[in-house]
CSV table of C-alpha atoms in Angstrom, one decimal:
chain,number,residue,atom,x,y,z
A,1292,MET,CA,9.4,-5.1,0.9
A,1293,ASN,CA,8.1,-8.6,0.1
A,1294,LEU,CA,4.5,-9.8,0.0
A,1295,SER,CA,4.5,-11.3,3.5
A,1296,ASP,CA,5.8,-8.0,5.0
A,1297,PHE,CA,3.1,-6.2,3.1
A,1298,LYS,CA,0.4,-8.5,4.4
A,1299,ALA,CA,1.6,-8.1,8.0
A,1300,LEU,CA,1.7,-4.3,7.6
A,1301,VAL,CA,-1.9,-4.3,6.2
A,1302,ALA,CA,-3.0,-6.4,9.2
A,1303,ARG,CA,-1.7,-3.7,11.5
A,1304,THR,CA,-3.9,-1.1,9.8
A,1305,ARG,CA,-7.6,-0.9,9.1
A,1306,LEU,CA,-7.0,-1.1,5.3
A,1307,SER,CA,-8.9,-3.8,3.4
A,1308,LEU,CA,-6.7,-6.4,1.8
A,1309,ASP,CA,-9.2,-6.6,-1.1
A,1310,GLY,CA,-9.4,-2.8,-1.7
A,1311,ARG,CA,-8.3,-1.2,-4.9
A,1312,ALA,CA,-6.2,1.4,-3.1
A,1313,THR,CA,-4.5,-1.3,-1.1
A,1314,PHE,CA,-3.8,-3.2,-4.3
A,1315,GLY,CA,-2.2,0.0,-5.8
A,1316,ALA,CA,-0.1,0.4,-2.7
A,1317,LEU,CA,1.0,-3.2,-3.1
A,1318,LEU,CA,2.1,-2.5,-6.6
A,1319,VAL,CA,4.2,0.4,-5.5
A,1320,LEU,CA,5.7,-1.1,-2.4
A,1321,VAL,CA,6.2,-4.7,-3.4
A,1322,ASP,CA,6.5,-4.6,-7.2
A,1323,GLY,CA,8.3,-1.2,-7.4
A,1324,GLN,CA,5.8,0.3,-9.9
A,1325,SER,CA,5.3,4.0,-10.2
A,1326,LEU,CA,2.3,5.6,-8.7
A,1327,GLN,CA,0.9,6.4,-12.2
A,1328,ASN,CA,1.2,2.7,-13.4
A,1329,ALA,CA,-0.3,1.4,-10.1
A,1330,ARG,CA,-3.2,3.9,-10.5
A,1331,ARG,CA,-4.0,2.6,-14.0
A,1332,GLU,CA,-3.6,-1.1,-13.1
A,1333,ALA,CA,-5.6,-0.9,-9.8
A,1334,GLY,CA,-8.3,1.2,-11.4
A,1335,CYS,CA,-8.1,3.7,-8.5
A,1336,SER,CA,-7.3,7.4,-8.0
A,1337,ARG,CA,-3.8,8.6,-7.3
A,1338,GLN,CA,-5.0,10.2,-4.1
A,1339,ALA,CA,-6.5,7.0,-2.8
A,1340,ILE,CA,-3.3,5.1,-3.4
A,1341,ALA,CA,-1.3,7.9,-1.9
A,1342,ALA,CA,-3.5,7.8,1.2
A,1343,ALA,CA,-3.1,4.0,1.5
A,1344,LEU,CA,0.7,4.4,1.2
A,1345,ARG,CA,0.7,7.1,3.9
A,1346,THR,CA,-1.2,4.8,6.2
A,1347,LEU,CA,1.0,1.9,5.6
A,1348,THR,CA,4.3,3.8,5.9
A,1349,HIS,CA,3.0,5.5,9.1
A,1350,ALA,CA,2.3,2.1,10.6
A,1351,LEU,CA,5.7,0.9,9.5
A,1352,GLU,CA,7.5,3.9,11.2
A,1353,ARG,CA,5.6,3.4,14.4
A,1354,CYS,CA,6.8,-0.2,15.0
A,1355,PRO,CA,9.8,-1.0,12.8
A,1356,VAL,CA,10.6,-4.1,14.9
A,1357,CYS,CA,7.3,-5.9,14.5
């Protein structure tokens, strides 16, 4: 996934683009980092990043064409 795809996916959800969990999800989905590295870099809990990832992937599965 590239950055523009990620931003479009965030726009379809209610996640804040400025949130730490969203930043952690960006690190995992766009940069390919592990959840542990993303947690440290974003300064956020693993659970919050995992929840953001679930929200984003759920939105992606609903509308793969958009």
